[in-house]
Short mmCIF file of C-alpha atoms in Angstrom, two decimals:
data_model
loop_
_atom_site.label_atom_id
_atom_site.label_comp_id
_atom_site.label_asym_id
_atom_site.label_seq_id
_atom_site.Cartn_x
_atom_site.Cartn_y
_atom_site.Cartn_z
CA MET N 1 24.05 36.65 -61.83
CA ASN N 2 25.42 34.32 -64.51
CA ARG N 3 26.22 31.19 -62.83
CA LEU N 4 22.95 31.70 -61.31
CA SER N 5 20.76 31.78 -64.40
CA THR N 6 22.24 29.08 -65.10
CA SER N 7 22.07 26.63 -62.99
CA LEU N 8 18.68 27.60 -62.86
CA SER N 9 18.38 26.96 -66.38
CA HIS N 10 20.24 22.88 -65.95
CA TRP N 11 17.48 22.58 -62.53
CA SER N 12 14.61 23.64 -65.08
CA GLY N 13 15.20 21.33 -68.24
CA HIS N 14 15.21 24.42 -70.99
CA ALA N 15 16.50 26.24 -73.03
CA ILE N 16 17.23 30.23 -71.85
CA ASN N 17 18.26 32.52 -73.39
CA LEU N 18 20.01 34.27 -71.04
CA ASP N 19 21.03 37.71 -73.17
CA THR N 20 17.07 38.33 -73.39
CA TRP N 21 16.63 38.07 -69.31
CA ASP N 22 16.05 41.50 -68.09
CA SER N 23 16.16 43.19 -65.27
CA THR N 24 12.68 42.27 -64.45
CA SER N 25 13.03 38.96 -64.93
CA GLN N 26 16.22 38.97 -62.97
CA TRP N 27 14.46 40.35 -60.04
CA LEU N 28 11.66 38.09 -60.46
CA VAL N 29 14.54 35.23 -59.35
CA TYR N 30 14.96 37.14 -56.93
CA ALA N 31 11.96 37.14 -55.26
CA LEU N 32 11.39 33.85 -55.74
CA LEU N 33 14.33 32.72 -54.07
CA ALA N 34 13.64 35.34 -51.46
CA VAL N 35 9.87 33.47 -51.13
CA GLY N 36 11.96 30.22 -51.46
CA THR N 37 13.60 30.83 -48.47
CA LEU N 38 11.33 32.40 -45.99
CA PHE N 39 8.95 28.96 -46.67
CA TRP N 40 11.88 26.84 -46.23
CA ARG N 41 12.42 28.67 -42.30
CA TRP N 42 9.44 29.28 -41.99
CA THR N 43 8.95 25.06 -43.35
CA ARG N 44 11.45 24.31 -39.44
CA SER N 45 11.33 26.98 -37.35
CA SER N 46 7.24 25.27 -37.62
CA HIS N 47 9.04 21.99 -36.78
CA LYS N 48 10.63 22.79 -33.82
CA LEU N 49 10.16 21.64 -30.00
CA LYS N 50 6.74 24.24 -29.03
CA VAL N 51 7.04 23.50 -25.59
CA PRO N 52 7.13 26.17 -21.90
CA LEU N 53 10.72 25.17 -20.86
CA VAL N 54 11.71 25.06 -17.08
CA LEU N 55 13.09 27.88 -15.63
CA ALA N 56 12.45 30.40 -18.87
CA GLU N 57 10.58 32.60 -17.14
CA GLU N 58 13.40 33.73 -14.53
CA MET N 59 16.50 32.56 -17.17
CA ARG N 60 17.12 33.59 -20.61
CA SER N 61 20.01 31.47 -21.08
CA ALA N 62 19.61 27.60 -21.83
CA LYS N 63 22.99 27.47 -21.19
CA ALA N 64 22.37 29.28 -16.98
CA ARG N 65 19.43 26.15 -17.76
CA ALA N 66 20.74 23.38 -18.28
CA LEU N 67 23.71 23.96 -14.92
CA GLU N 68 20.45 24.17 -13.25
CA TYR N 69 19.64 20.93 -13.90
CA CYS N 70 23.01 19.80 -13.66
CA TYR N 71 22.40 20.12 -9.63
CA ARG N 72 19.34 20.70 -8.84
CA PRO N 73 17.28 18.30 -10.71
CA ARG N 74 15.11 16.99 -7.75
CA GLU N 75 13.40 20.50 -7.67
CA LEU N 76 13.00 21.82 -11.23
CA MET N 77 11.25 18.49 -12.01
CA TRP N 78 9.13 19.05 -9.88
CA ARG N 79 8.39 22.52 -10.73
CA GLY N 80 7.87 21.25 -14.23
CA TYR N 81 5.75 18.60 -13.31
CA THR N 82 3.85 20.92 -10.76
CA GLN N 83 3.13 24.07 -12.79
CA TYR N 84 2.49 22.53 -16.43
CA SER N 85 0.62 19.59 -15.01
CA ASP N 86 -1.27 17.43 -17.40
CA GLN N 87 1.41 19.65 -20.30
CA ILE N 88 5.13 18.35 -21.93
CA PHE N 89 7.26 20.30 -20.48
CA GLY N 90 10.87 20.63 -21.27
CA MET N 91 13.96 20.68 -19.07
CA ASN N 92 17.69 21.86 -20.79
CA THR N 93 20.27 20.37 -20.51
CA ASN N 94 23.61 19.98 -21.62
CA ASP N 95 22.52 17.65 -24.91
CA GLY N 96 19.81 20.17 -25.23
CA VAL N 97 16.51 20.17 -23.95
CA LYS N 98 14.84 16.81 -22.64
CA LEU N 99 11.23 15.58 -23.35
CA VAL N 100 8.40 15.80 -20.17
CA LEU N 101 5.70 13.70 -20.90
CA PRO N 102 2.85 13.10 -18.45
CA THR N 103 1.40 9.31 -17.94
CA ARG N 104 -1.62 9.59 -20.29
CA PHE N 105 1.23 9.00 -23.63
CA LEU N 106 2.70 5.90 -22.09
CA ASP N 107 0.56 3.46 -24.08
CA GLU N 108 0.82 5.32 -27.42
CA LEU N 109 4.46 5.60 -27.25
CA LYS N 110 5.86 2.60 -24.98
CA SER N 111 6.84 -0.17 -27.94
CA HIS N 112 6.98 3.18 -31.39
CA PRO N 113 9.19 2.25 -33.02
CA HIS N 114 11.45 5.77 -33.87
CA LEU N 115 12.05 6.04 -29.30
CA SER N 116 15.39 4.03 -28.27
CA PHE N 117 15.80 3.70 -25.30
CA LYS N 118 19.07 1.95 -26.04
CA ALA N 119 20.00 5.30 -27.39
CA SER N 120 18.93 7.64 -24.60
CA ILE N 121 20.87 5.20 -22.43
CA ASP N 122 23.89 5.38 -24.70
CA ASN N 123 23.83 9.26 -24.59
CA ASP N 124 22.99 9.42 -20.64
CA MET N 125 25.90 7.13 -19.22
CA GLN N 126 28.54 9.04 -22.07
CA VAL N 127 28.89 4.94 -23.63
CA GLU N 128 31.89 7.15 -25.75
CA TYR N 129 34.24 7.50 -23.41
CA THR N 130 32.44 4.88 -20.23
CA ARG N 131 32.11 2.30 -22.86
CA PHE N 132 28.63 1.18 -20.70
CA GLY N 133 25.06 2.06 -23.21
CA GLY N 134 22.15 0.15 -23.89
CA PRO N 135 22.44 -3.49 -23.33
CA PRO N 136 22.09 -5.11 -27.58
CA GLU N 137 18.81 -6.11 -27.65
CA TYR N 138 20.44 -9.89 -27.52
CA VAL N 139 21.58 -9.88 -23.91
CA ILE N 140 18.79 -8.17 -22.78
CA ASN N 141 16.15 -11.29 -25.10
CA ALA N 142 18.34 -13.46 -22.88
CA ILE N 143 17.91 -12.36 -19.64
CA LYS N 144 14.80 -12.51 -20.34
CA SER N 145 14.01 -15.71 -21.12
CA LYS N 146 17.28 -18.01 -19.41
CA MET N 147 18.25 -15.99 -16.46
CA THR N 148 14.91 -14.59 -15.36
CA PRO N 149 13.18 -18.31 -15.16
CA SER N 150 15.78 -19.40 -14.11
CA LEU N 151 15.39 -17.59 -11.00
CA ARG N 152 11.43 -17.87 -10.40
CA LYS N 153 11.92 -21.40 -11.24
CA LEU N 154 10.14 -22.98 -7.16
CA PHE N 155 12.24 -26.50 -5.43
CA CYS N 156 14.97 -26.67 -8.15
CA ARG N 157 18.26 -27.53 -7.74
CA SER N 158 18.65 -25.83 -10.48
CA LEU N 159 18.33 -22.69 -8.30
CA PHE N 160 19.88 -19.37 -7.84
CA ILE N 161 18.22 -17.95 -4.73
CA PRO N 162 20.10 -20.48 -2.64
CA ILE N 163 23.36 -20.21 -4.92
CA VAL N 164 23.55 -16.73 -4.42
CA HIS N 165 21.63 -16.32 -0.37
CA GLU N 166 24.62 -18.95 0.31
CA ILE N 167 27.77 -16.54 -1.24
CA LEU N 168 25.62 -13.66 0.77
CA GLN N 169 25.33 -15.94 3.79
CA ARG N 170 29.72 -17.10 3.91
CA LYS N 171 30.57 -13.28 2.46
CA LEU N 172 28.73 -10.82 4.98
CA SER N 173 30.87 -11.25 8.50
CA SER N 174 33.71 -11.20 6.63
CA GLU N 175 32.68 -7.33 4.91
CA PHE N 176 30.81 -6.13 7.20
CA GLY N 177 32.59 -7.40 10.36
CA LEU N 178 31.27 -8.50 14.77
CA TYR N 179 30.64 -5.81 16.34
CA LYS N 180 30.01 -6.62 20.45
CA ASP N 181 29.13 -2.61 21.17
CA TRP N 182 27.49 -0.61 19.16
CA THR N 183 30.46 0.13 15.81
CA SER N 184 30.49 3.43 13.70
CA VAL N 185 30.40 0.88 10.23
CA GLN N 186 30.56 2.73 6.99
CA VAL N 187 27.80 0.53 4.69
CA HIS N 188 28.32 1.88 0.85
CA ASP N 189 31.42 0.97 -0.49
CA ARG N 190 30.63 -3.01 2.56
CA VAL N 191 27.15 -3.23 0.56
CA LEU N 192 28.73 -3.10 -3.28
CA LYS N 193 31.44 -5.25 -2.36
CA LEU N 194 29.01 -7.90 -1.70
CA ILE N 195 26.03 -7.33 -4.80
CA GLY N 196 28.99 -7.39 -7.08
CA THR N 197 30.20 -10.44 -5.88
CA ALA N 198 26.93 -12.10 -5.99
CA ASN N 199 26.37 -11.12 -9.57
CA ALA N 200 30.25 -12.21 -10.13
CA ARG N 201 28.45 -15.57 -9.87
CA VAL N 202 25.17 -14.73 -12.04
CA PHE N 203 26.49 -12.74 -15.04
CA HIS N 204 30.16 -15.48 -14.83
CA CYS N 205 30.74 -18.05 -13.13
CA THR N 206 31.63 -19.14 -9.23
CA LYS N 207 35.33 -19.33 -9.53
CA VAL N 208 35.46 -15.33 -9.90
CA THR N 209 33.43 -14.54 -6.80
CA GLU N 210 37.01 -15.50 -4.96
CA ILE N 211 38.92 -13.57 -6.62
CA ASP N 212 39.64 -9.90 -4.88
CA GLU N 213 40.93 -8.70 -8.60
CA TRP N 214 37.20 -9.92 -9.93
CA ILE N 215 35.49 -7.72 -7.69
CA ASP N 216 37.67 -4.35 -7.56
CA CYS N 217 37.91 -4.50 -10.96
CA THR N 218 34.22 -4.92 -11.96
CA THR N 219 33.04 -2.57 -8.50
CA GLY N 220 35.64 0.02 -9.57
CA TYR N 221 34.41 0.26 -13.13
CA VAL N 222 30.74 0.81 -11.94
CA ILE N 223 31.89 3.95 -9.49
CA SER N 224 34.37 5.26 -12.14
CA THR N 225 31.64 4.85 -15.42
CA PHE N 226 29.21 7.10 -13.07
CA ASP N 227 32.20 9.16 -11.53
CA ALA N 228 33.01 10.11 -14.49
CA ILE N 229 29.60 10.49 -15.38
CA LYS N 230 28.95 13.03 -13.77
CA LYS N 231 31.95 14.90 -14.02
CA LEU N 232 31.73 14.75 -18.04
CA LYS N 233 27.57 15.53 -18.71
CA ALA N 234 28.63 19.39 -16.62
CA TRP N 235 30.18 20.32 -20.06
CA PRO N 236 29.35 20.82 -22.87
CA PRO N 237 29.57 17.67 -25.86
CA TYR N 238 32.12 19.37 -27.09
CA LEU N 239 34.47 20.29 -24.70
CA ARG N 240 34.02 16.15 -23.56
CA PRO N 241 36.42 14.66 -25.63
CA ILE N 242 38.83 16.60 -24.22
CA ILE N 243 38.02 17.23 -20.68
CA PHE N 244 37.54 13.08 -20.86
CA ARG N 245 41.04 12.75 -22.02
CA ALA N 246 43.23 14.71 -21.03
CA PHE N 247 41.58 15.68 -17.08
CA LEU N 248 39.36 12.62 -15.59
CA PRO N 249 41.50 10.17 -13.53
CA GLU N 250 38.40 8.15 -14.52
CA ARG N 251 39.83 7.76 -17.76
CA LYS N 252 43.18 5.63 -16.69
CA LEU N 253 40.76 3.97 -13.77
CA ILE N 254 37.97 2.89 -16.74
CA GLN N 255 41.31 1.61 -18.84
CA ASP N 256 42.62 -0.86 -16.88
CA GLN N 257 39.53 -1.98 -15.03
CA TRP N 258 38.48 -3.04 -18.08
CA TYR N 259 42.30 -4.72 -18.92
CA GLY N 260 42.01 -6.93 -15.51
CA ALA N 261 38.41 -8.04 -16.44
CA ARG N 262 39.69 -8.82 -19.69
CA ARG N 263 42.22 -11.02 -18.49
CA TYR N 264 40.00 -13.83 -16.68
CA ILE N 265 36.50 -13.68 -19.60
CA ALA N 266 39.32 -14.92 -21.57
CA ASP N 267 40.92 -17.55 -18.83
CA SER N 268 36.80 -18.83 -19.16
CA ILE N 269 36.47 -19.18 -23.21
CA ARG N 270 39.47 -20.93 -22.46
CA GLU N 271 37.75 -23.21 -19.84
CA LYS N 272 34.83 -23.57 -22.21
CA GLN N 273 36.61 -24.42 -25.23
CA ALA N 274 37.66 -27.01 -22.73
CA ARG N 275 34.35 -28.14 -21.95
CA GLN N 276 33.60 -28.04 -25.84
CA GLY N 277 31.51 -25.60 -25.27
CA GLY N 278 29.96 -26.62 -22.07
CA PRO N 279 28.48 -24.56 -19.49
CA LEU N 280 30.70 -23.30 -17.07
CA GLU N 281 28.06 -23.53 -14.13
CA ASP N 282 24.38 -25.10 -13.05
CA PRO N 283 22.18 -23.40 -13.12
CA PRO N 284 24.37 -22.04 -15.99
CA SER N 285 25.28 -18.05 -16.01
CA MET N 286 25.19 -15.14 -18.39
CA PHE N 287 27.80 -15.17 -19.65
CA ASP N 288 27.15 -19.75 -20.75
CA HIS N 289 24.28 -18.64 -22.24
CA LEU N 290 26.14 -15.76 -24.34
CA THR N 291 28.31 -18.11 -25.29
CA SER N 292 25.51 -21.16 -26.78
CA GLY N 293 22.93 -21.18 -28.88
CA LYS N 294 21.94 -18.33 -30.67
CA ASN N 295 25.01 -16.27 -29.73
CA GLU N 296 27.72 -19.89 -29.92
CA HIS N 297 29.35 -17.16 -32.74
CA LEU N 298 30.40 -15.62 -30.43
CA ALA N 299 31.53 -17.38 -28.88
CA THR N 300 35.61 -16.99 -28.83
CA ASN N 301 34.72 -13.89 -29.48
CA LEU N 302 36.68 -11.75 -26.60
CA ASP N 303 36.08 -8.64 -27.18
CA GLU N 304 32.46 -9.18 -27.51
CA GLN N 305 32.64 -10.97 -24.12
CA VAL N 306 34.36 -8.32 -22.00
CA LEU N 307 31.25 -5.94 -23.46
CA TYR N 308 28.48 -8.05 -22.12
CA GLN N 309 30.22 -8.55 -18.75
CA MET N 310 31.21 -5.42 -17.79
CA THR N 311 28.02 -3.70 -19.24
CA LEU N 312 26.30 -7.00 -17.23
CA VAL N 313 27.68 -5.58 -14.06
CA ALA N 314 27.44 -1.57 -14.31
CA VAL N 315 23.72 -2.66 -15.08
CA GLY N 316 23.15 -4.99 -12.91
CA THR N 317 24.99 -3.84 -9.94
CA VAL N 318 24.53 0.26 -8.86
CA THR N 319 20.70 0.56 -8.64
CA THR N 320 20.61 -2.84 -6.38
CA PHE N 321 23.59 -1.94 -4.15
CA ALA N 322 22.45 1.55 -4.36
CA SER N 323 18.64 -0.03 -3.32
CA VAL N 324 20.45 -1.55 -0.50
CA THR N 325 22.78 1.33 0.50
CA GLN N 326 18.97 3.91 0.96
CA CYS N 327 17.10 0.82 2.68
CA LEU N 328 19.78 0.90 5.55
CA TYR N 329 20.36 4.25 5.98
CA ASP N 330 15.99 4.54 6.06
CA LEU N 331 16.10 1.45 8.92
CA ALA N 332 18.60 3.89 10.61
CA ALA N 333 17.06 6.42 10.71
CA TYR N 334 13.54 4.67 11.30
CA PRO N 335 14.80 1.42 13.55
CA GLU N 336 10.74 0.89 14.55
CA TYR N 337 10.42 -1.80 11.31
CA ILE N 338 13.12 -3.81 12.71
CA PRO N 339 11.22 -5.81 14.96
CA MET N 340 8.87 -6.88 12.91
CA LEU N 341 10.79 -6.99 9.60
CA ARG N 342 13.26 -9.35 11.72
CA GLU N 343 9.79 -11.60 12.42
CA GLU N 344 8.80 -11.88 9.05
CA MET N 345 11.83 -13.53 8.17
CA GLU N 346 13.13 -15.47 11.50
CA GLN N 347 8.99 -17.02 10.43
CA ALA N 348 10.40 -17.72 6.39
CA PRO N 349 10.75 -21.41 5.06
CA ARG N 350 14.27 -22.53 4.22
CA ASP N 351 15.92 -25.56 2.67
CA PRO N 352 17.40 -28.87 4.71
CA GLN N 353 21.37 -25.75 4.08
CA GLY N 354 18.99 -23.03 5.29
CA HIS N 355 18.85 -20.96 2.47
CA PHE N 356 15.64 -18.88 1.43
CA SER N 357 13.93 -19.35 -1.51
CA LYS N 358 11.10 -17.91 -3.80
CA GLU N 359 8.60 -19.26 -1.40
CA SER N 360 10.50 -17.21 1.52
CA LEU N 361 11.52 -14.27 -0.84
CA ALA N 362 7.12 -13.88 -1.47
CA SER N 363 5.90 -13.91 2.00
CA MET N 364 8.89 -11.33 3.32
CA MET N 365 5.97 -8.41 2.00
CA LYS N 366 6.27 -6.29 5.04
CA LEU N 367 10.51 -6.41 4.22
CA ASP N 368 9.39 -5.58 0.02
CA SER N 369 6.52 -3.14 1.22
CA PHE N 370 10.05 -1.74 3.07
CA ILE N 371 12.03 -1.59 0.21
CA LYS N 372 9.62 -0.12 -2.00
CA GLU N 373 9.10 2.51 -0.70
CA SER N 374 12.53 3.53 0.45
CA GLN N 375 12.53 2.98 -3.78
CA ARG N 376 9.70 5.85 -4.52
CA ILE N 377 12.05 8.50 -1.91
CA SER N 378 15.45 7.68 -3.13
CA ALA N 379 15.53 5.86 -6.26
CA PRO N 380 17.82 5.29 -8.47
CA ASP N 381 16.77 7.77 -11.27
CA LEU N 382 14.23 10.59 -10.99
CA SER N 383 13.13 9.83 -14.40
CA THR N 384 12.56 7.00 -16.19
CA PHE N 385 10.65 5.63 -19.35
CA GLN N 386 13.71 6.99 -21.31
CA ARG N 387 13.56 7.29 -24.88
CA ALA N 388 15.42 8.76 -27.99
CA ALA N 389 14.32 9.68 -31.14
CA THR N 390 15.17 8.06 -34.11
CA ALA N 391 13.03 10.03 -36.27
CA ASP N 392 11.18 13.05 -36.59
CA LEU N 393 7.77 12.33 -34.93
CA THR N 394 4.71 13.94 -34.49
CA LEU N 395 2.61 12.97 -30.89
CA SER N 396 -1.17 12.47 -30.84
CA ASP N 397 -1.89 16.10 -29.66
CA GLY N 398 -0.21 17.52 -31.99
CA THR N 399 3.06 18.02 -30.63
CA PHE N 400 6.00 17.04 -32.84
CA ILE N 401 8.89 16.34 -31.41
CA PRO N 402 12.29 16.12 -33.45
CA LYS N 403 14.90 13.61 -34.13
CA GLY N 404 17.78 13.20 -31.88
CA THR N 405 14.95 14.40 -28.96
CA LYS N 406 15.04 12.91 -25.78
CA ILE N 407 11.52 12.09 -23.87
CA GLU N 408 11.10 10.39 -20.15
CA CYS N 409 8.74 10.41 -17.47
CA ALA N 410 8.45 12.48 -14.18
CA THR N 411 8.75 9.10 -11.88
CA SER N 412 10.33 11.07 -9.32
CA SER N 413 7.55 13.19 -8.87
CA ILE N 414 4.12 11.48 -9.34
CA HIS N 415 5.97 9.32 -6.93
CA MET N 416 4.96 12.33 -4.02
CA ASP N 417 2.09 13.84 -5.63
CA PRO N 418 -0.73 13.51 -4.01
CA VAL N 419 -3.34 12.55 -5.84
CA HIS N 420 -1.27 9.13 -6.22
CA TYR N 421 0.00 9.19 -2.37
CA GLU N 422 -1.30 10.21 1.37
CA ASN N 423 1.61 12.07 2.87
CA PRO N 424 3.40 11.35 -0.14
CA ASN N 425 6.16 13.11 2.09
CA GLN N 426 5.93 11.16 5.10
CA PHE N 427 8.36 7.69 5.36
CA ASP N 428 6.00 4.95 5.47
CA GLY N 429 8.23 1.12 5.32
CA LEU N 430 4.53 -0.22 5.40
CA ARG N 431 2.21 1.76 2.93
CA TYR N 432 2.36 -0.97 -0.25
CA TYR N 433 2.04 -3.57 2.52
CA ARG N 434 -1.59 -2.37 4.27
CA ALA N 435 -2.32 -2.43 -0.16
CA ARG N 436 -1.71 -5.74 -0.46
CA GLN N 437 -4.08 -6.29 2.36
CA VAL N 438 -6.98 -5.07 -0.35
CA SER N 439 -8.81 -7.75 -1.46
CA GLY N 440 -7.67 -8.48 -4.94
CA GLU N 441 -4.60 -6.24 -4.69
CA GLU N 442 -2.88 -9.13 -2.74
CA ASN N 443 -0.11 -9.30 -6.32
CA LYS N 444 -0.09 -5.82 -7.23
CA HIS N 445 1.74 -2.86 -5.43
CA MET N 446 5.62 -4.71 -5.23
CA TYR N 447 8.56 -4.36 -5.56
CA VAL N 448 9.11 -5.35 -9.18
CA SER N 449 5.42 -3.64 -10.22
CA VAL N 450 5.30 -1.71 -13.60
CA GLY N 451 2.11 0.26 -14.20
CA LYS N 452 1.71 3.83 -14.49
CA HIS N 453 2.12 4.90 -11.00
CA ASP N 454 4.79 1.92 -10.54
CA LEU N 455 8.17 3.03 -12.44
CA SER N 456 10.92 3.22 -11.14
CA PHE N 457 11.70 0.68 -13.14
CA GLY N 458 9.87 1.78 -16.65
CA TYR N 459 7.36 1.05 -18.32
CA GLY N 460 6.47 -1.18 -21.27
CA ARG N 461 8.71 -3.98 -23.07
CA HIS N 462 12.24 -2.22 -22.01
CA ALA N 463 11.21 -2.04 -18.51
CA CYS N 464 14.30 -2.74 -16.67
CA PRO N 465 14.57 -7.15 -17.11
CA GLY N 466 17.18 -6.82 -14.69
CA ARG N 467 14.37 -5.13 -11.75
CA PHE N 468 13.72 -9.97 -10.82
CA LEU N 469 17.36 -10.49 -10.20
CA GLY N 470 17.39 -6.75 -8.49
CA HIS N 471 15.09 -8.26 -6.36
CA VAL N 472 16.50 -11.19 -5.04
CA ASN N 473 19.65 -9.85 -4.12
CA ILE N 474 18.45 -6.63 -2.36
CA LYS N 475 16.11 -9.02 -0.11
CA LEU N 476 18.49 -11.68 0.93
CA LEU N 477 20.55 -9.42 0.90
CA MET N 478 18.26 -6.81 3.37
CA ALA N 479 17.13 -10.20 5.53
CA GLU N 480 21.15 -11.34 6.33
CA ILE N 481 21.83 -7.70 8.03
CA ILE N 482 19.16 -7.65 9.65
CA LEU N 483 18.89 -10.69 10.72
CA HIS N 484 22.81 -10.57 12.39
CA TYR N 485 23.02 -6.57 12.97
CA ASP N 486 21.56 -4.77 15.46
CA ILE N 487 21.25 -1.12 13.49
CA LYS N 488 20.29 2.47 14.17
CA ASN N 489 21.38 6.20 13.40
CA LEU N 490 24.64 7.88 15.29
CA PRO N 491 23.00 10.95 18.40
CA GLY N 492 21.66 13.68 16.42
CA GLN N 493 22.30 12.46 13.28
CA THR N 494 19.82 12.51 10.56
CA ARG N 495 19.73 10.53 7.33
CA PRO N 496 22.01 11.19 4.37
CA LYS N 497 20.27 13.85 1.85
CA ASN N 498 20.89 11.88 -1.38
CA ASP N 499 24.03 12.81 -4.30
CA GLU N 500 21.46 14.03 -7.08
CA PHE N 501 23.20 15.35 -11.17
CA GLU N 502 20.31 15.46 -13.55
CA ALA N 503 18.41 12.35 -13.13
CA ILE N 504 21.04 10.29 -11.22
CA VAL N 505 20.58 9.44 -7.72
CA SER N 506 23.11 7.82 -5.53
CA PRO N 507 23.86 7.60 -1.50
CA ASP N 508 25.14 9.58 0.47
CA PRO N 509 29.50 7.68 -0.23
CA VAL N 510 30.42 7.74 2.80
CA HIS N 511 26.94 8.42 5.23
CA ALA N 512 27.98 5.52 7.81
CA ILE N 513 25.28 4.00 10.91
CA LEU N 514 25.52 2.88 13.75
CA MET N 515 26.04 -1.27 14.09
CA LYS N 516 25.77 -3.94 16.70
CA SER N 517 26.65 -7.26 16.32
CA ARG N 518 23.19 -10.24 17.11
CA HIS N 519 25.33 -13.04 18.13
#
């Protein structure tokens, strides 16, 4: 008691004669401390999350609910979306409660200073283990200000579209093969390698598109990263360091993949120095942009350049190759779309070298619709508009969000809502094509569109800046495959189910379809 009283004396700044304190005074201090403690606890509890939790009525254990979310994510998200209608609801995960917000909050939060896209992605991708996180702001700015305009330029020699098209034309037969008769083909890894090769030119340089080790390191990193993420997130955070270091083969794979890529990036840095800082490519690659201009001070920083390249590879490859693979599975399941898509491609204009341009891709409106419909049902993420709160904040409806809480929108559920889509459970490859035939809607409902019901690429200033490159790669590769092969499912076979873990959606990696060369 004397130590407590002395502390109170110093705190109050007044001299207190402790010898004159009677028992009543002491009990008064105890009472004040008790009241203060209760008030503090009440204040903390009043600032906790107060939202309904999916499965809370069936399962009392938050750990059990988190495990259910790992392996039944689409079902649980749909349950929350339909059960709580226009309310905010929570999903228990091994990283804490994640909030799912109705779209009415999008405009309020799309540029909120206390919500971080990068912090959310860093956690989702387990950056401390995989090294893959949200790209730095200046990398995103380089994509928006440098790469995307290059893709958009028409009739210009420094144009990415014919360059990427030439790579895919040249590599297609060697990756997919030539088949006189119907042949069972596993397409997953073949698509990954083709997209990885095309991206190698856009992200790094032409030289590495012909280097097998570079392609193996970068595409292998994509697979290793997402395999590691799924394994790690099945465990609570405090066990992940042990699991990663002691039990995951992906740890060694990721180390080797980064080491292998590092050699070629070092070569490119030396070559750029020999050119006195001049670009390696025309049009410049992302490596050129990230080693010049405002980023010139990073031109010789090997560690940073390796980080940028591997981050770009992971971000720019996983969604694109997964989308093409999903489209091929849908095409095999619904081969009736092939003749109309092929006719559209055959009528598309080409340059004198036989390559497509932006104008060519824009003319493929039925293909655009087919790709978008495939994405509606099998998008790479069940949720988008991912953010993490970097400070406490309160929404306009009074909902308190503590610092560290992650938020998102239930994109997969929105895309299957009959309020927004007619017959949402039915695959309709021309759904968006018909929508664009309506007067005034011609430039809407496109694969790259972003809106409150077009959330596959997010919303607001953090909407995916690489979706334009992805759009180019997907259309070019789909066009080449459809023009050169007939496709269908094996007899009695249906479209494979997706591999879904938490919010990550991946195509079946071993599913085979039948292919036959047309020429």
